[in-house]
CSV table of C-alpha atoms and ligand atoms in Angstrom, one decimal:
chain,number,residue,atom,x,y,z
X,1,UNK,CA,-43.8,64.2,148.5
X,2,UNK,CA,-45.2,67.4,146.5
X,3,UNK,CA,-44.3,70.6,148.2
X,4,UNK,CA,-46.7,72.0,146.7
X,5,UNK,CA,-50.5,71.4,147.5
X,6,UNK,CA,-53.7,73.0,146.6
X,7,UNK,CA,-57.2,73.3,148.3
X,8,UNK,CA,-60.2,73.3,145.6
X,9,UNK,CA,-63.3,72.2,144.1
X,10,UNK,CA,-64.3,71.1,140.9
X,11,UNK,CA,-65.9,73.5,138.2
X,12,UNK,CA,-64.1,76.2,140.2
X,13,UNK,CA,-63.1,79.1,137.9
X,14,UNK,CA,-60.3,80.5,140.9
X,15,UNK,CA,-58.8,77.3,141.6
X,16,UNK,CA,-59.1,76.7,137.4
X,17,UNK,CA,-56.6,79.7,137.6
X,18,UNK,CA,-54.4,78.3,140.1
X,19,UNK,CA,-53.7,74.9,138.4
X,20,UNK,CA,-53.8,76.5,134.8
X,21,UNK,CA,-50.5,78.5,136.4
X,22,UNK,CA,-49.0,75.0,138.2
X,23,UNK,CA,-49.7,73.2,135.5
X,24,UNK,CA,-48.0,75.8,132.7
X,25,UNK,CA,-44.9,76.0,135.3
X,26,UNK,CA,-44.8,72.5,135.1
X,27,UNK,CA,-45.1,72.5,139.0
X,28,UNK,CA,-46.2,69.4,140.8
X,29,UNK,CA,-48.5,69.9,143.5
X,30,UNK,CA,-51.1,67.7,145.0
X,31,UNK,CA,-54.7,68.4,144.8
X,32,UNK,CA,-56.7,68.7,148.2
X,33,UNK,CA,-60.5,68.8,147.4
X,34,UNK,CA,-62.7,70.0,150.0
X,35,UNK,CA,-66.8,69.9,150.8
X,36,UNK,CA,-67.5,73.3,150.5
X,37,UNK,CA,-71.1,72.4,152.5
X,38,UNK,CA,-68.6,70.7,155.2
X,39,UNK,CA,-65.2,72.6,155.5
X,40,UNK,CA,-62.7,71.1,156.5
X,41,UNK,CA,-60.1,72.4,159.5
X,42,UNK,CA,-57.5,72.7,157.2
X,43,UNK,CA,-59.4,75.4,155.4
X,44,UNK,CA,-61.0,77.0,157.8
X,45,UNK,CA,-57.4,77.3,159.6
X,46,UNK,CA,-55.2,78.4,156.6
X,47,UNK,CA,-58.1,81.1,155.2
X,48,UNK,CA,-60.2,82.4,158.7
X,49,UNK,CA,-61.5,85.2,157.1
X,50,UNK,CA,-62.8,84.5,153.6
X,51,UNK,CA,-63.2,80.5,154.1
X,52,UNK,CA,-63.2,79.9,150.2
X,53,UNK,CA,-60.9,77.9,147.9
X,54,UNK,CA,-58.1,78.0,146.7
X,55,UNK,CA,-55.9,78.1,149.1
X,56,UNK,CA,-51.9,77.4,148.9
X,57,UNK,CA,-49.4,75.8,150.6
X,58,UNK,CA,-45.6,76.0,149.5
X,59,UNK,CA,-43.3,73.6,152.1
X,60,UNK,CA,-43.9,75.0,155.2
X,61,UNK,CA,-44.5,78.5,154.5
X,62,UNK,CA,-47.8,80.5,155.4
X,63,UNK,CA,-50.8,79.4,153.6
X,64,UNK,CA,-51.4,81.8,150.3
X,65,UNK,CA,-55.3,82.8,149.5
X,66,UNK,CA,-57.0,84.7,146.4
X,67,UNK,CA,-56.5,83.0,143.1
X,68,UNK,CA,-54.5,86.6,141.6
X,69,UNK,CA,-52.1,86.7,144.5
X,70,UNK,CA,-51.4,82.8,144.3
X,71,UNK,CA,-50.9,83.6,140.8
X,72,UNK,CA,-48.4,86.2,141.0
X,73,UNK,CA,-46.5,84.5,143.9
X,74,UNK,CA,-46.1,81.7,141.3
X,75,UNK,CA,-45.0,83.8,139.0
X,76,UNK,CA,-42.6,85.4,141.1
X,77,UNK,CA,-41.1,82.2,142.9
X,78,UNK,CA,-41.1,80.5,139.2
X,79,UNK,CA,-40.1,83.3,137.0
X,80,UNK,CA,-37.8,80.7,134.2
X,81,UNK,CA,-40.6,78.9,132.8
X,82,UNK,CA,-43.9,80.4,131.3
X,83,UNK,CA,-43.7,83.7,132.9
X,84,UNK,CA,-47.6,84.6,132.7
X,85,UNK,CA,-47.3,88.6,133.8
X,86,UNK,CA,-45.7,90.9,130.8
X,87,UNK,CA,-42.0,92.3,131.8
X,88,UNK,CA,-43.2,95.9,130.8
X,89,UNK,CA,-44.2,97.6,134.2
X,90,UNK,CA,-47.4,99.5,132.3
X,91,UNK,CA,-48.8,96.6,130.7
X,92,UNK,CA,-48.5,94.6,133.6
X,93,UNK,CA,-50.4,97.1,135.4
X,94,UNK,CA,-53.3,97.1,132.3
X,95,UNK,CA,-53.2,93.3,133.3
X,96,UNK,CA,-53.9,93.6,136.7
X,97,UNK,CA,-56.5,96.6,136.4
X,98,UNK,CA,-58.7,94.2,134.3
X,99,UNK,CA,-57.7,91.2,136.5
X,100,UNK,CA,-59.7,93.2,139.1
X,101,UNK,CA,-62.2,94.9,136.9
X,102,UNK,CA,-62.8,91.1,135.9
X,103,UNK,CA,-63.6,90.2,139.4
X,104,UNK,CA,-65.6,92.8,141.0
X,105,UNK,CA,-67.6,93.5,138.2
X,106,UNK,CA,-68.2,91.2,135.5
X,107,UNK,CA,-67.7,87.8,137.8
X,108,UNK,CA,-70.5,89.2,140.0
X,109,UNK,CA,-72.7,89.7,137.4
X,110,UNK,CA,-72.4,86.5,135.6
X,111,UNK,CA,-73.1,84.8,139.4
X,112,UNK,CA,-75.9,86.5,139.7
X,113,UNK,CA,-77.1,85.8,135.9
X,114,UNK,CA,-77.0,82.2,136.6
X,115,UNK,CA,-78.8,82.3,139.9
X,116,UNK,CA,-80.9,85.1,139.7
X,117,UNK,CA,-84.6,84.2,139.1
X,118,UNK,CA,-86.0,87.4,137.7
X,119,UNK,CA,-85.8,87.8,133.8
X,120,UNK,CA,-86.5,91.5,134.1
X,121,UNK,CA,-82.9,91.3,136.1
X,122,UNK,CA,-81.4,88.7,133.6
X,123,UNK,CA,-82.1,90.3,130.8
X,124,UNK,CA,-80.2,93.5,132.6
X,125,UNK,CA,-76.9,91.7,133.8
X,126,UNK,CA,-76.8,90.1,130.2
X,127,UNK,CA,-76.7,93.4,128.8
X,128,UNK,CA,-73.8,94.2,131.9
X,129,UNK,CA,-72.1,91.2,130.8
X,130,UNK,CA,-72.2,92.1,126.9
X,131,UNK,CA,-70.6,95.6,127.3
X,132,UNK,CA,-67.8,94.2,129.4
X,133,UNK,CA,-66.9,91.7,126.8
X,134,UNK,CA,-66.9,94.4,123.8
X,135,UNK,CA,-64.6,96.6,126.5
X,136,UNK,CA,-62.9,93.2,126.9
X,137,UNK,CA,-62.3,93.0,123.2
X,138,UNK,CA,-60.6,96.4,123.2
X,139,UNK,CA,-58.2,95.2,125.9
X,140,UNK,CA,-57.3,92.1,123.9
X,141,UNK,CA,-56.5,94.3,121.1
X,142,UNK,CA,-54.4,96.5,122.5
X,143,UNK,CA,-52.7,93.5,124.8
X,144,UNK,CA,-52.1,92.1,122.4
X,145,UNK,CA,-50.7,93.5,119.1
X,146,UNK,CA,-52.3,90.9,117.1
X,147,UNK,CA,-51.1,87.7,118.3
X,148,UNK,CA,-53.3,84.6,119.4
X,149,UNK,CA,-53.1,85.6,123.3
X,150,UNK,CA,-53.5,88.4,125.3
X,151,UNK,CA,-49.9,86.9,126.6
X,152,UNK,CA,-48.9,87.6,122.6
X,153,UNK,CA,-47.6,84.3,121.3
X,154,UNK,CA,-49.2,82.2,124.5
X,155,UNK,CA,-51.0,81.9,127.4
X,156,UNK,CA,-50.3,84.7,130.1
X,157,UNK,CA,-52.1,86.5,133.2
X,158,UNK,CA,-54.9,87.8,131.4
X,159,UNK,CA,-56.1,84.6,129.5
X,160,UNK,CA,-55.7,83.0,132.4
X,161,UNK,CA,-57.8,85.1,134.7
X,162,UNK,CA,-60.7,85.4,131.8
X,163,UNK,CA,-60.3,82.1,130.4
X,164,UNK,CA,-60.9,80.2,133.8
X,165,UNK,CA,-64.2,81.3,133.5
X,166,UNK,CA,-64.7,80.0,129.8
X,167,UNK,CA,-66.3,76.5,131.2
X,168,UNK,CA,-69.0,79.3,132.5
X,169,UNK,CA,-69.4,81.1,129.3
X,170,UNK,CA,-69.9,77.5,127.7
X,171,UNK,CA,-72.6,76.5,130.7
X,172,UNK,CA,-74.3,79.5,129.9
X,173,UNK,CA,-74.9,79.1,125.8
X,174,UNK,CA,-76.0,75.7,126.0
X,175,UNK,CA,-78.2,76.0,129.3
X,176,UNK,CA,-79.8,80.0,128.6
X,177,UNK,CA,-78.3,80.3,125.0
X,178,UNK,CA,-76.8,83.1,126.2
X,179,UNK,CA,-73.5,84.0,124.2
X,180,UNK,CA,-71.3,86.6,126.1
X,181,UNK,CA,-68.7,86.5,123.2
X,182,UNK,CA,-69.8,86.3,119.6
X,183,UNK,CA,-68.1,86.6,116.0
X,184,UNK,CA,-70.0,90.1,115.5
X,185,UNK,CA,-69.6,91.6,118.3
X,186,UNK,CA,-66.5,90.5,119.8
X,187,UNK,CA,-64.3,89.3,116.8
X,188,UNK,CA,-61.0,88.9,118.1
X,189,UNK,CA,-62.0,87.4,121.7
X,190,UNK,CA,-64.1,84.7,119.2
X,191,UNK,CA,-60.7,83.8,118.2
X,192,UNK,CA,-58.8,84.1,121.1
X,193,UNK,CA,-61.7,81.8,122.7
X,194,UNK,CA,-60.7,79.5,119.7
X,195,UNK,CA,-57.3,79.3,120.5
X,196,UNK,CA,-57.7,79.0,124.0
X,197,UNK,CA,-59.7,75.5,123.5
X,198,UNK,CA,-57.6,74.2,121.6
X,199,UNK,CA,-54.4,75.0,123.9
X,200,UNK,CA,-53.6,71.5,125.7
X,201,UNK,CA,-53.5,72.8,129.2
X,202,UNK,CA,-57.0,74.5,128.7
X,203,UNK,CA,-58.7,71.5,128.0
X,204,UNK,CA,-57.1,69.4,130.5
X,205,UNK,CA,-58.0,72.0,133.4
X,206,UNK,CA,-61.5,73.0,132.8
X,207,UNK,CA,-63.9,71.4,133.8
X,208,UNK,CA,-66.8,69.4,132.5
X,209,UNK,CA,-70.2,70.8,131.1
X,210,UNK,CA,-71.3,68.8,133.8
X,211,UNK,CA,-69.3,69.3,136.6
X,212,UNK,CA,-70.6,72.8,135.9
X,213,UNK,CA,-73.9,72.1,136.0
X,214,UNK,CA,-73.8,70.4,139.4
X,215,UNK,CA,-72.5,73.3,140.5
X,216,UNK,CA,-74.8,75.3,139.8
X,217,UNK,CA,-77.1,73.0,141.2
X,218,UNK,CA,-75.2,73.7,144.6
X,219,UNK,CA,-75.4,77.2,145.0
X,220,UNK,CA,-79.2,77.4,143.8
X,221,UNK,CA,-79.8,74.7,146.8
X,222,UNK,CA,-78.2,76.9,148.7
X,223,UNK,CA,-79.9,79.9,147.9
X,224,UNK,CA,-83.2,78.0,149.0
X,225,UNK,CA,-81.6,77.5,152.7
X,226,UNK,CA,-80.9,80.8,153.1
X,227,UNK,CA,-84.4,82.3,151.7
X,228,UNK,CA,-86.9,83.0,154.9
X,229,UNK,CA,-89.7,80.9,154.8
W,1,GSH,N1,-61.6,86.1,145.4
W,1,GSH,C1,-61.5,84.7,145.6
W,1,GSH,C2,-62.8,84.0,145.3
W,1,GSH,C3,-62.7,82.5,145.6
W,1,GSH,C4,-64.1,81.9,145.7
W,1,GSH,O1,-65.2,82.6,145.6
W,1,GSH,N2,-64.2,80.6,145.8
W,1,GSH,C5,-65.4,79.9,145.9
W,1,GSH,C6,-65.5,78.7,145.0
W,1,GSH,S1,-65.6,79.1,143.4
W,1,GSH,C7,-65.5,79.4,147.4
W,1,GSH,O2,-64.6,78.8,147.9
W,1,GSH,N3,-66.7,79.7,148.0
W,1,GSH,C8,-66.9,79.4,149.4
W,1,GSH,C9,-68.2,78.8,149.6
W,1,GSH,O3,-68.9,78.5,148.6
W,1,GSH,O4,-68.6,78.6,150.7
W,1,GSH,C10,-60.3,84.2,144.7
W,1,GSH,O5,-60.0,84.8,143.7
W,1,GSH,O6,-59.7,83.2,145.1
C-alpha cells in the first residue's frame, strides 16, 4: 500500500506541480481523483476551508493543502533525491517570491483570459500576461546563470511552479493564438520552454490538449450557473 496518496483532477496545473515533485522523487503515491462538481467527504474533510485540490496525505499524518507547501514538504521530507529548492538561502527566497508573484498575479490573469468574455478586457490581461513573462525572462536569467533550467542543470522549484501551467500556455496558442512566450520577446524562456518538453517527466505529467479543453469547458459552464438570470 502507497503511503502516499494524492487528491486531484485532470488538466490541473496545482496537482501537475504535485506529481511533477512525486514523480522527480521517485515517490509512489496513489492518485485519488475527485468530481470537483460533487466533492467528495474526503476532500471536503481534509481541506474545510479552501475545498480545492490537491490535497496530501503522508501515512497517517494531517492532510497537507496548497500545491507550494506540498511541494516544499516534499522537498523537505525527501531532501536526497532531486532536491527542487536551491541550497543558497537568497535564491531560494527569489524562488519563492516569484512562486507567489506567479500565483496571485499572473495565474489570475491567465484564468480570467480564458473565461473572460470581453475583448476589450482580453486584449488587457494579454498585455498583463506579456510583461510578466518578459519580467519572467529576467528571473530565468539571473536563476539561472545560463544553464537549461531555472534549477541550472535540471528541473527545480521554479520550473516546476511555471512549467505546470505550460499545458495552459499551449491551450491558449492553438485555441486564441495567443503566445505568452515567444522567441523575440522572451528568448531564453523559448528555450527553457524547449527543454522543458522534451524533459521525460514533463511530458508524462501534463496533460492533454484535450483534457484542457474540457476543462475549460467546465469552468465556463459554471460561470453560466452562477450568472443571475
Ligand atoms: N492555491 C491552490 C489552488 C488550487 C486550486 O485552485 N485548485 C482548483 C483546481 S485547478 C480547485 O480545486 N478548485 C476547486 C473548485 O473548482 O471547486 C494551490 O496552489 O493548491
Amino acid at each position: 500500500m502507497c503511503e502516499m496518496k494524492v487528491i486531484g483532477r485532470p488538466g490541473s496545473s496545482f496537482v501537475g506541480r504535485v506529481e511533477l515533485v512525486l514523480k522527480l522523487k521517485c515517490i509512489e503515491y496513489e492518485y485519488l481523483e475527485e468530481d470537483l462538481d460533487n466533492k467528495s467527504e474526503l476532500l471536503l474533510k481534509s481541506n474545510p476551508v479552501f475545498k480545492n485540490v490537491p490535497v496530501l496525505f503522508h501515512a497517517n499524518r494531517p492532510p497537507i493543502i496548497e500545491s507550494l507547501v506540498i511541494m516544499e514538504y516534499l522537498d523537505e521530507i525527501r531532501p536526497d533525491i532531486h532536491p527542487i529548492l536551491p541550497s543558497n538561502p537568497s535564491e531560494r527566497a527569489q524562488c519563492r517570491i516569484l512562486a507567489y508573484t506567479f500565483d496571485t498575479l499572473y495565474y489570475p490573469w491567465t484564468k480570467e483570459y480564458m473565461l473572460s468574455p470581453e475583448n476589450e478586457r482580453k486584449e488587457e490581461l494579454k498585455n498583463m500576461i506579456i510583461k510578466g513573462m518578459v519580467m519572467l525572462e529576467e528571473a530565468f536569467v539571473t536563476l539561472s546563470k545560463g544553464k537549461p533550467f531555472f534549477g541550472g542543470d535540471d528541473i527545480g522549484y521554479l520550473d516546476i511552479v511555471v512549467g505546470s501551467f505550460l499545458g495552459w500556455f499551449r491551450h491558449f496558442g492553438i485555441v486564441f493564438g495567443f503566445h505568452a512566450i515567444t522567441e523575440d520577446r522572451n528568448p531564453k524562456l523559448s528555450e527553457w520552454v524547449k527543454s522543458m518538453w522534451s524533459h521525460e517527466v514533463i511530458k508524462s505529467t501534463i496533460a492533454s490538449h484535450e483534457i484542457h479543453v474540457k476543462w475549460r469547458k467546465t469552468l465556463l459552464d459554471r460561470l453560466e450557473v452562477c450568472i443571475p438570470a
